[in-house]
Coordinates of C-alpha atoms and ligand atoms in Angstrom, one line a residue:
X1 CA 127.0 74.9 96.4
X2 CA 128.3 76.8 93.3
X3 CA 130.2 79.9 93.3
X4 CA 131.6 83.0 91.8
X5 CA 135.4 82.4 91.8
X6 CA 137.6 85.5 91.3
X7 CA 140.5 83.5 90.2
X8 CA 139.1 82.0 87.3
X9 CA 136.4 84.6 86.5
X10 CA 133.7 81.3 86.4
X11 CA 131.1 80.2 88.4
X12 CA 132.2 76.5 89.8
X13 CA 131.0 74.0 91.9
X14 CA 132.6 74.3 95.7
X15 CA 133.6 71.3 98.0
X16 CA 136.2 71.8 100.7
X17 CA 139.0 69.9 100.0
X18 CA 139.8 68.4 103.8
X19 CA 138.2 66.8 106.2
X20 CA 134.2 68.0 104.8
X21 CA 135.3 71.4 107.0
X22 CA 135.5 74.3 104.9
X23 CA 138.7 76.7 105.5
X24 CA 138.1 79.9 104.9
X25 CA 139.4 83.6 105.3
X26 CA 137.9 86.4 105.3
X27 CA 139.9 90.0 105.9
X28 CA 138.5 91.8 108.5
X29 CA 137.8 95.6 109.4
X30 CA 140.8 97.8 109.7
X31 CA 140.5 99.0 113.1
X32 CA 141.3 103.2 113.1
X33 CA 137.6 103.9 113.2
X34 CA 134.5 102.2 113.4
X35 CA 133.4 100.2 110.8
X36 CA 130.6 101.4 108.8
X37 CA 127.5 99.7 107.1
X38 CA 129.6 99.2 104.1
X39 CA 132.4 97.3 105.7
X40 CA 129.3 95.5 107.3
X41 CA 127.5 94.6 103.7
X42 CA 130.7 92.5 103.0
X43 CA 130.4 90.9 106.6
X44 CA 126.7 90.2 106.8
X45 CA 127.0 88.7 103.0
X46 CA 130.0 86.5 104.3
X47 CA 128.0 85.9 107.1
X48 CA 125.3 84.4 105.0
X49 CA 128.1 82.3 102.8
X50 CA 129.5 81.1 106.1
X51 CA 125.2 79.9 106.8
X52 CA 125.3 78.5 103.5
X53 CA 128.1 76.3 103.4
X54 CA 126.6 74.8 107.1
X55 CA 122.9 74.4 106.4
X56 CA 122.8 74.2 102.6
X57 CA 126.5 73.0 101.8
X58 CA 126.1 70.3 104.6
X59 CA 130.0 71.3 105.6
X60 CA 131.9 72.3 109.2
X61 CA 133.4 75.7 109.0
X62 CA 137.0 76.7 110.4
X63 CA 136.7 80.6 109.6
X64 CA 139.5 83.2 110.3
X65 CA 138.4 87.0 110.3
X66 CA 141.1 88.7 110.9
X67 CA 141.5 92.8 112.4
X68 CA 144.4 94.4 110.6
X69 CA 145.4 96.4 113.5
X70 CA 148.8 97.7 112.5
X71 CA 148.7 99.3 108.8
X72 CA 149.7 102.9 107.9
X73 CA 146.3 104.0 109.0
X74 CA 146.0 102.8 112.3
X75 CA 149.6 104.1 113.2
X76 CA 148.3 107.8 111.5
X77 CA 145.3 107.2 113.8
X78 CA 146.7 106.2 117.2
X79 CA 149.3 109.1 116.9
X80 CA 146.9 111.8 115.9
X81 CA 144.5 110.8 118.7
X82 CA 147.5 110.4 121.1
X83 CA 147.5 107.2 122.6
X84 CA 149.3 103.5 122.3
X85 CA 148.7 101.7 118.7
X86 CA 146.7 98.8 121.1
X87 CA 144.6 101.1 123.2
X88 CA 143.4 103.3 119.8
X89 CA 142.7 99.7 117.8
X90 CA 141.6 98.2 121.1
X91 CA 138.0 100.7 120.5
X92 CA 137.1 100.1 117.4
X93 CA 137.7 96.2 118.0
X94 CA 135.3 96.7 120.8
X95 CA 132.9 98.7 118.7
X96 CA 132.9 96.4 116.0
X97 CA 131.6 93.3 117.9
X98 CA 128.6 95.3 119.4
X99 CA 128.0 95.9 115.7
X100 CA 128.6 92.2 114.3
X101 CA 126.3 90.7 117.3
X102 CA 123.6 93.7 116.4
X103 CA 123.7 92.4 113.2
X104 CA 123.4 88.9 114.0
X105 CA 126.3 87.7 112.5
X106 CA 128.0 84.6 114.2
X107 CA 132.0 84.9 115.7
X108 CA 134.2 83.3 113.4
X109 CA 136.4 80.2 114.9
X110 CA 139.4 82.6 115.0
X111 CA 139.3 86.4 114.9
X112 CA 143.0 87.5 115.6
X113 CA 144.6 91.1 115.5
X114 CA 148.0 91.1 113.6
X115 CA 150.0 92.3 116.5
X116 CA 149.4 89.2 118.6
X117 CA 153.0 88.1 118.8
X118 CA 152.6 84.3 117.2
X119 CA 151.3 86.2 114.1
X120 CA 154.0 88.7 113.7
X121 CA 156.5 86.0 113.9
X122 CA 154.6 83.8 111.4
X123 CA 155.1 87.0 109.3
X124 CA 158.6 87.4 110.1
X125 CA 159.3 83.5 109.0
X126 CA 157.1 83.7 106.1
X127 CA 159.3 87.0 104.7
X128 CA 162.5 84.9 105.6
X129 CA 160.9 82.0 103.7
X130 CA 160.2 84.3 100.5
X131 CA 164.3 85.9 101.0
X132 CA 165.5 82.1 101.1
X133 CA 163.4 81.2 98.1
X134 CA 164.8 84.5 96.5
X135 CA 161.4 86.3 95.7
X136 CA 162.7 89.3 98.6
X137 CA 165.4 91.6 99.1
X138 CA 166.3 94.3 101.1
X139 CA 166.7 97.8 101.0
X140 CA 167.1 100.6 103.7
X141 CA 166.4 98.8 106.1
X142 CA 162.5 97.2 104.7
X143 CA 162.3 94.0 102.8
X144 CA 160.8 94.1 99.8
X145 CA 158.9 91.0 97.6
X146 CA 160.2 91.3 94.1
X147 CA 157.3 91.3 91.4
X148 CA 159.6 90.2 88.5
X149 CA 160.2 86.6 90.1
X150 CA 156.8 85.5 90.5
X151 CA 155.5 84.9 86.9
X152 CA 151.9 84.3 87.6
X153 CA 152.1 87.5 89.5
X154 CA 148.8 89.7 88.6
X155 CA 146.7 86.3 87.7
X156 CA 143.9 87.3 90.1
X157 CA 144.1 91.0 89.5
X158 CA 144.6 89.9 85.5
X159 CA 147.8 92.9 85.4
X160 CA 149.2 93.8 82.1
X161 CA 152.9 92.4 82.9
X162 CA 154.1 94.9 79.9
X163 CA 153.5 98.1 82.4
X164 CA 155.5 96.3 85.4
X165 CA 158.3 98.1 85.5
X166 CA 161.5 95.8 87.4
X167 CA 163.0 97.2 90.5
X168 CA 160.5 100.0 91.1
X169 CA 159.1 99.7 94.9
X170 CA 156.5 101.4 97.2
X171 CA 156.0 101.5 100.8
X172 CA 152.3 102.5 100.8
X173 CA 149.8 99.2 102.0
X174 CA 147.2 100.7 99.2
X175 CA 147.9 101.3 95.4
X176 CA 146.0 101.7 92.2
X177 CA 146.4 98.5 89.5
X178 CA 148.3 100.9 87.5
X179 CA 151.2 101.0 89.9
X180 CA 152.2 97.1 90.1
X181 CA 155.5 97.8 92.1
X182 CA 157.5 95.7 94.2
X183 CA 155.8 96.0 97.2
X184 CA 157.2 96.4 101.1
X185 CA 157.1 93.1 103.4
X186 CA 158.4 95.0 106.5
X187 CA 158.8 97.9 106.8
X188 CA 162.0 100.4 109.0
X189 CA 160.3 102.4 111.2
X190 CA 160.9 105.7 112.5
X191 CA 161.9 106.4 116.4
X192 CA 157.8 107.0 117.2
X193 CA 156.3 104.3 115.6
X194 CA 155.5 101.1 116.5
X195 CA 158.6 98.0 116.0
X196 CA 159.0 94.4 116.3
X197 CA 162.1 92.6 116.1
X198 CA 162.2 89.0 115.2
X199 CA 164.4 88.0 112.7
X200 CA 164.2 90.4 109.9
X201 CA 165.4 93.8 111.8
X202 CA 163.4 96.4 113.7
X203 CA 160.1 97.7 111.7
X204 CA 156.8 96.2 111.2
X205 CA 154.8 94.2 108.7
X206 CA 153.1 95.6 105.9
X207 CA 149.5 94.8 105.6
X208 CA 149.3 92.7 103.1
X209 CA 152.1 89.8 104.8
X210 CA 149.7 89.9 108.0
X211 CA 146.9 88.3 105.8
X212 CA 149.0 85.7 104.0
X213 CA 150.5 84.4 107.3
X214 CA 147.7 84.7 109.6
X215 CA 145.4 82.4 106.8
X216 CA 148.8 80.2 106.5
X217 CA 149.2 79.7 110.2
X218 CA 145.9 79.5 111.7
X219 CA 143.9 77.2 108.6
X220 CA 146.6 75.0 108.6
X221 CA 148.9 75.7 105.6
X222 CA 147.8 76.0 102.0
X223 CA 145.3 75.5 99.9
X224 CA 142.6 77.2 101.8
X225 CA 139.2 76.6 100.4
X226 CA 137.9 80.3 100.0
X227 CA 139.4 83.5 100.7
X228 CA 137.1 86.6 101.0
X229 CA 136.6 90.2 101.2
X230 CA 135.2 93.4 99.4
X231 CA 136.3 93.9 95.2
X232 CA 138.0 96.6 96.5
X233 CA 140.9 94.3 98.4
X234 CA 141.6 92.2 94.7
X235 CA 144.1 94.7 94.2
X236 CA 146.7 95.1 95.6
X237 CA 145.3 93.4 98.5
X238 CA 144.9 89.9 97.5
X239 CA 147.2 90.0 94.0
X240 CA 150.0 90.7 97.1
X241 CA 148.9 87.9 99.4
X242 CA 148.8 85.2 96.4
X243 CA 152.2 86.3 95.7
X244 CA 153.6 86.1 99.2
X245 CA 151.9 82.9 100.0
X246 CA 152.5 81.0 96.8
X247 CA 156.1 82.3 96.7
X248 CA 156.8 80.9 100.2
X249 CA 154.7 77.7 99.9
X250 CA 155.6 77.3 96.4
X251 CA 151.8 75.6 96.6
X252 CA 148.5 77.4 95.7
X253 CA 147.3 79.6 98.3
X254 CA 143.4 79.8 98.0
X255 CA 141.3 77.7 95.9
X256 CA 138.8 80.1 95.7
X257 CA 138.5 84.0 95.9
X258 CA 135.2 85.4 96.9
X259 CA 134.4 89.2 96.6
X260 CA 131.5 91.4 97.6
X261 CA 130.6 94.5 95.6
X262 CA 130.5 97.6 97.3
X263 CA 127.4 99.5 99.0
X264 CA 127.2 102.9 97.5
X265 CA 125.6 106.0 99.4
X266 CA 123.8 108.7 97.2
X267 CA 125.2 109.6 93.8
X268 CA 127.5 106.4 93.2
X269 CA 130.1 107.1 95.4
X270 CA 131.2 103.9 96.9
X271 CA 131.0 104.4 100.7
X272 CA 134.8 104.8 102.4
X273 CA 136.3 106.1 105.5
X274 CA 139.2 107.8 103.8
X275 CA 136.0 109.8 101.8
X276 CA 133.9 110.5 104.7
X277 CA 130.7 109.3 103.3
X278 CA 129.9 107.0 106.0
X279 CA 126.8 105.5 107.8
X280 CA 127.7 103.1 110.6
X281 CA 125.3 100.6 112.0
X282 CA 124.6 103.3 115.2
X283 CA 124.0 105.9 113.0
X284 CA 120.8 103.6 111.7
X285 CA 119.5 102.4 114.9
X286 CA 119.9 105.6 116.2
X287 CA 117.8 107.2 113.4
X288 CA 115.4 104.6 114.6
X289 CA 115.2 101.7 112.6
X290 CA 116.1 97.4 113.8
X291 CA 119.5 96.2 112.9
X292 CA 117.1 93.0 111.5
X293 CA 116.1 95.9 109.0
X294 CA 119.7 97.1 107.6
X295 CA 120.8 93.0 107.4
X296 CA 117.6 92.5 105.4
X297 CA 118.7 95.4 102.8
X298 CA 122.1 94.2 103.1
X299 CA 121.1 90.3 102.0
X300 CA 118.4 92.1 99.2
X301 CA 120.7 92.6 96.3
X302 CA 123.2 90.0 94.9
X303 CA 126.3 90.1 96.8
X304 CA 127.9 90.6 93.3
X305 CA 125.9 93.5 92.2
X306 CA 126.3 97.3 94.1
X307 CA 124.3 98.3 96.6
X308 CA 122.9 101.9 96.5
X309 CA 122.0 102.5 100.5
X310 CA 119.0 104.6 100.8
X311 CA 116.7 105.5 103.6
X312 CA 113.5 104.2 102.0
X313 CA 115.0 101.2 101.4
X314 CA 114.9 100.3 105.4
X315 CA 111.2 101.3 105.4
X316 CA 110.8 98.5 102.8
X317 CA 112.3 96.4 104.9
X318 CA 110.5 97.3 107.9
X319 CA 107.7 96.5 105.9
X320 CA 108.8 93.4 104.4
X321 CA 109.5 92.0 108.0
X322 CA 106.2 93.1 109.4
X323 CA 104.7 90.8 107.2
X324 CA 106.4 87.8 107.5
X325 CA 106.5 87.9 111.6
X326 CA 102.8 88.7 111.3
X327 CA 102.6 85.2 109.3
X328 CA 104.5 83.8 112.3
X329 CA 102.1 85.2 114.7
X330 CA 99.3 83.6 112.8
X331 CA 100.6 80.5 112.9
X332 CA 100.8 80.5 116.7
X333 CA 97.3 80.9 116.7
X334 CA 96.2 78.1 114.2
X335 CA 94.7 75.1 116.5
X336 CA 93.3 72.1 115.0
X337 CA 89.6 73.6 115.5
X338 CA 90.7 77.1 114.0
X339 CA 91.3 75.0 110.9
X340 CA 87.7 74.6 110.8
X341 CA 86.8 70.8 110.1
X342 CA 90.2 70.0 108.7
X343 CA 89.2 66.7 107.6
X344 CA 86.7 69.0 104.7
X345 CA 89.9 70.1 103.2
X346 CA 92.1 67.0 102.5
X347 CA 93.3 68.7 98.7
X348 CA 93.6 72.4 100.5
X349 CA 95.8 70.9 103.1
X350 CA 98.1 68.5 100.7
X351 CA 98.5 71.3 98.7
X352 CA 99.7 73.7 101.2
X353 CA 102.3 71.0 102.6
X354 CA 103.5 70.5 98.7
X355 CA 104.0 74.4 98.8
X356 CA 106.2 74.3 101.5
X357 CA 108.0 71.6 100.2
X358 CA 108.9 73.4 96.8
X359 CA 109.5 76.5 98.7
X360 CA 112.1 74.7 100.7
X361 CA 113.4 73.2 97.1
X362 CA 113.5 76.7 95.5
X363 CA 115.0 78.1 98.5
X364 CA 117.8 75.6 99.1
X365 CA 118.6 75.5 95.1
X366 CA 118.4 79.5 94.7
X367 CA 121.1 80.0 97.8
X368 CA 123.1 77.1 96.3
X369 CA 123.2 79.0 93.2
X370 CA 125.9 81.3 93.8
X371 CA 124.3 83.0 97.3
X372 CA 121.2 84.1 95.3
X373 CA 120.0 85.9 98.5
X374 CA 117.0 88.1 96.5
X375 CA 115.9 84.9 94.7
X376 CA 115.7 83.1 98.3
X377 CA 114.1 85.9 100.0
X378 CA 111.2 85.9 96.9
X379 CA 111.0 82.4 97.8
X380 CA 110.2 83.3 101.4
X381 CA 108.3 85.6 100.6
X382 CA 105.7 83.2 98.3
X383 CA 105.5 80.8 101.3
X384 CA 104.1 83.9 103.1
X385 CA 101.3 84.7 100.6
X386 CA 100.3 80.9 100.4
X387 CA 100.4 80.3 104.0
X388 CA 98.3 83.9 104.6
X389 CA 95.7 82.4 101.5
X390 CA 95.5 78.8 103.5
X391 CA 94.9 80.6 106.7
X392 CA 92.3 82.8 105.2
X393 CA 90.6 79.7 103.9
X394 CA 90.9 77.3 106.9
X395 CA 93.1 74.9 105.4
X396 CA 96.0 74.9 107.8
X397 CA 95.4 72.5 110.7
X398 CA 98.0 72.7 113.8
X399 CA 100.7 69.7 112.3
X400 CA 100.3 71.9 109.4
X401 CA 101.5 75.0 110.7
X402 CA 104.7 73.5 112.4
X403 CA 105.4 72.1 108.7
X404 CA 105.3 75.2 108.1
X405 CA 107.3 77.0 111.2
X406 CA 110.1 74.6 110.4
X407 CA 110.5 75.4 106.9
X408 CA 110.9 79.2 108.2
X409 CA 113.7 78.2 111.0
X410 CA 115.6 76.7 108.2
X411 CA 115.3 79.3 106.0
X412 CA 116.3 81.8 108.4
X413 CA 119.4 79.1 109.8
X414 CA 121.0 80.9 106.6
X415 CA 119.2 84.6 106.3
X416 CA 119.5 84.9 110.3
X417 CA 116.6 88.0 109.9
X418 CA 113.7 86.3 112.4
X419 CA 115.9 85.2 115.1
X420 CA 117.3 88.7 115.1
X421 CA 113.8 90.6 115.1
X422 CA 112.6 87.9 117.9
X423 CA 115.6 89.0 119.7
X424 CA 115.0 92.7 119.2
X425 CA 111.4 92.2 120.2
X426 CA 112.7 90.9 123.4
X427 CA 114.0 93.7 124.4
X428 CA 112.3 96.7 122.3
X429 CA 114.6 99.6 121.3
X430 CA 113.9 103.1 123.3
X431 CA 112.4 105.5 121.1
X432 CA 114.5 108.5 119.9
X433 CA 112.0 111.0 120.8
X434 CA 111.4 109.4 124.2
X435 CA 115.3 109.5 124.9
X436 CA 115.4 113.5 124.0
X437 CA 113.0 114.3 126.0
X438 CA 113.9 112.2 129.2
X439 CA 117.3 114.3 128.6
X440 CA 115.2 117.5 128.5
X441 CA 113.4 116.7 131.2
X442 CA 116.8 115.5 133.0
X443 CA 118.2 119.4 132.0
X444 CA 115.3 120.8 133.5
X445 CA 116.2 119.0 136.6
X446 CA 119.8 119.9 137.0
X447 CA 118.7 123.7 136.3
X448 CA 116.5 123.5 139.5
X449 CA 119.1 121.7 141.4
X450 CA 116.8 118.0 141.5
X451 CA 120.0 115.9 141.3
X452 CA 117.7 113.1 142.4
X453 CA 115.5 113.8 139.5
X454 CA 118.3 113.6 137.2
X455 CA 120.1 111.1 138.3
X456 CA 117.4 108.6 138.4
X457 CA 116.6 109.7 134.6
X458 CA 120.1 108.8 134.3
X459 CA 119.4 105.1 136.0
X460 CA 116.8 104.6 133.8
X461 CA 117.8 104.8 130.8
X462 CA 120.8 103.2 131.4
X463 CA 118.8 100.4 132.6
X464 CA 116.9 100.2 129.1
X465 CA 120.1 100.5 127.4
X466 CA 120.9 103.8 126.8
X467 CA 124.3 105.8 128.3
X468 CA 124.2 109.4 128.8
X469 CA 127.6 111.2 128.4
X470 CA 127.5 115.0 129.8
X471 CA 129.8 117.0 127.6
X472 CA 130.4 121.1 127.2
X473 CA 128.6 121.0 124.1
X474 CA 125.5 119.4 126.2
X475 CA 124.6 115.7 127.2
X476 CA 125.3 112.6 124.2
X477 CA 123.6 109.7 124.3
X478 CA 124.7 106.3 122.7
X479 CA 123.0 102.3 122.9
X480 CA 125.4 100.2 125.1
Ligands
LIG1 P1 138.7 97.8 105.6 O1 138.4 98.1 107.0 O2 138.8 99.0 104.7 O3 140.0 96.9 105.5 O4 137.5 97.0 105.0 C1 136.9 95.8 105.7 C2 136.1 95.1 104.6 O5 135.0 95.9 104.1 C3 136.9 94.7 103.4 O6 136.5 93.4 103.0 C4 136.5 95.7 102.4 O7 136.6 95.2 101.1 C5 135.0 95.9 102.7 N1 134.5 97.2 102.3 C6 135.0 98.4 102.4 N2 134.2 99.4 101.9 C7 133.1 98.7 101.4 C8 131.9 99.2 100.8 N3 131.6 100.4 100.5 N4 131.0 98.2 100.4 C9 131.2 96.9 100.7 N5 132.4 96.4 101.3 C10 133.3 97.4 101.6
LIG2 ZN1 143.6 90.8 104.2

């Protein structure tokens, strides 16, 4: 496998460096609402990487996504909706596994929340590390990591060190590149908020140490192979994690730093929960369409180019997909006879098992090549044509057409969009239209007092997947 590096701007050939099992971090959703499709275009592309480095790479995967569920935001969150830090976080954590398994994306070795007590005190001894090795200091009551002692501080970021100005600190977990500060550790905390106390006095950690010791702790010290997450975490994000991992290591922290470009909605505007501009993944499949549709738009531009989301593009896809499971369904039907006198066609038939061959080639060569997901899909997608053509003509005898079924499974052990539509199939979607109108018909009901009527609407759709919640402003309805 090659691959983009962050670090050293370069594309470079990747091995793991222990054991042939790749270790590898990726930060996870930050849980004070649930996540939305752009959060999920850096999860479905990592998804895809993790694939990769399995089926094409030939390597095991030890794979840490974590949930950053104590930052500034979640505390704002949980008090504002008026419940305990774990119960708010505890949702969206909830919310955002029904959307990774919609999407078909497969669990991660470790997935652990920051507030689970061995990570805070990983955090707690990897600040008292950084104070001992005199990169931290205190000051009313938060530790701080000093910029000024690191001096390859702002290598990944590539920071003017000229416009860092010594001394100067902020509390806030998100900064633009411009305001290089010394940056908080842990953090005091007020009498309402949220506080641990393990070593370093009452407060709680700042995001960026809960990254740096989580990866440290559970990937089994440093280097890590890859670290990961959207361009938008480079800085502060991961400039901050280098620092506080290399400064209490004193070794390099990740060999390489992967990062996905962002998924725009309308007019350029990078999508973002603090702007509002969201789409999640139940805002799609309620408007109708197959999570296999949103991953295959998600995997059709380079993970290193932006995304522009647009409604016509899931039509494509719903399109695109159409095809190719209608080529699977003609392959079920080819039986030695259907090829007509296979034994006529000895050139037709060697030449459509050399096609599938160098589709595999291309294929394995084009996702080797830095995650060239568009490049593979074309590839797919000429396998499709040719196999239609040798149908058409006869050519494809049964032995044939398992070549052929094979070389799809592989391809989609690292693009995961057939076994997800299979899956969907399974268990087909209820229509929006129907749903509205078996909750009209349900309304009707309750008016005239049928509660047997509506209830067994009710039972119904529940048992197709669908929960009704009755609220003053009329009945919701929501896919379990
Ligand atoms: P957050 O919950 O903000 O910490 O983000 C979780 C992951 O989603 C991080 O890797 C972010 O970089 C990534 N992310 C956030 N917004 C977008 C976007 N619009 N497009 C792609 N990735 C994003
Ligand atoms: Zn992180």
């Amino acid at each position: 496998m090659r691959l983009y590096n962050t670090l050293t701007r370069q594309i470079e050939d990747f091995t793991p460096l222990r054991d042939d099992t790749v270790r590898m971090y990726a930060c996870g959703l930050t849980v004070y609402a649930r996540g939305h499709i752009g959060n999920f275009r850096t999860f479905v592309c990592l998804d895809v990487l993790r694939r990769a480095l399995r089926h094409v790479g030939g390597h095991r995967m030890r794979q840490v996504v974590n949930f950053t569920d104590v930052d500034d935001k979640t505390i704002a969150g949980a008090r504002k909706a008026g419940v305990a830090l774990r119960e708010y976080t505890d949702r969206y954590i909830a919310a955002f596994r029904e959307d990774a398994a919609a999407l078909g994306i497969e669990p991660a070795e470790e997935s652990p929340r920051a507030t689970d007590e061995a990570n805070l005190r990983a955090m707690v001894e990897t600040i008292e590390a950084l104070e001992a090795r005199g990169h931290a200091y205190r000051s009313d009551g938060s530790v701080y990591f000093r910029i000024s002692t690191l001096p390859g501080y702002g290598k990944l970021a590539r920071l003017d060190h000229a416009g860092m100005q010594d001394g100067a600190r902020i509390d806030s977990d998100e900064y633009a590149k411009d305001a290089a500060r010394d940056f908080v550790l842990w953090k005091a905390t007020g009498p309402d908020e949220p506080t641990w106390d393990y070593g370093v006095g009452p407060g709680r950690p700042g995001w960026h140490i809960e990254c740096s010791a989580m990866a440290l702790r559970l990937l089994d010290g440093s280097p890590i192979d890859i670290h990961a997450g959207g361009v938008d975490l480079i800085f502060p994000h991961h400039e901050n994690e280098i620092a506080q991992s290399e400064g209490s290591t004193g070794e390099q922290f990740a060999r390489f730093w992967v990062h996905v470009e962002h998924l725009l909605l309308g007019s350029d505007v990078k999508m973002s929960k603090s702007l509002g501009n969201v789409l999640n993944v139940q805002d799609v499949l309620e408007r109708g369409h197959r999570a296999s549709a949103l991953r295959y738009v998600l995997l059709s531009t380079h993970y290193r180019k932006q995304l522009r989301f647009g409604w016509d593009s899931l039509a494509q896809a719903e399109e695109a997909l159409r095809r190719l499971m209608d080529c699977l369904g003609r392959l079920e039907s080819v039986t030695e006879t259907a090829a007509g006198a296979p034994a006529a066609f000895p050139e037709g038939r060697a030449a459509i098992r050399g096609r599938v061959e160098s589709a595999r080639e291309t294929f394995r060569a084009r996702i080797a090549d830095d995650l060239n997901t568009p490049g593979a899909i074309g590839a797919v997608f000429e396998l499709v044509r040719d196999v239609n053509t040798a149908i058409d003509a006869g050519e494809l005898g049964a032995d044939d057409a398992r070549t052929v079924r094979e070389a799809f499974d592989r391809f989609d052990d690292v693009l995961g969009v057939i076994a997800l539509r299979r899956r969907e199939e399974a268990a087909p979607p209820v229509d929006v239209t129907e749903i509205e109108r078996l909750i009209d018909e349900r309304r009707a009901a309750r008016r005239q007092r049928d509660f047997a009527t509506a209830d067994r609407i009710r039972d119904e759709l529940d048992a197709r997947g669908i929960v009704l919640e009755d609220t003053p402003a009329g009945t919701r309805w929501k896919r379990k």
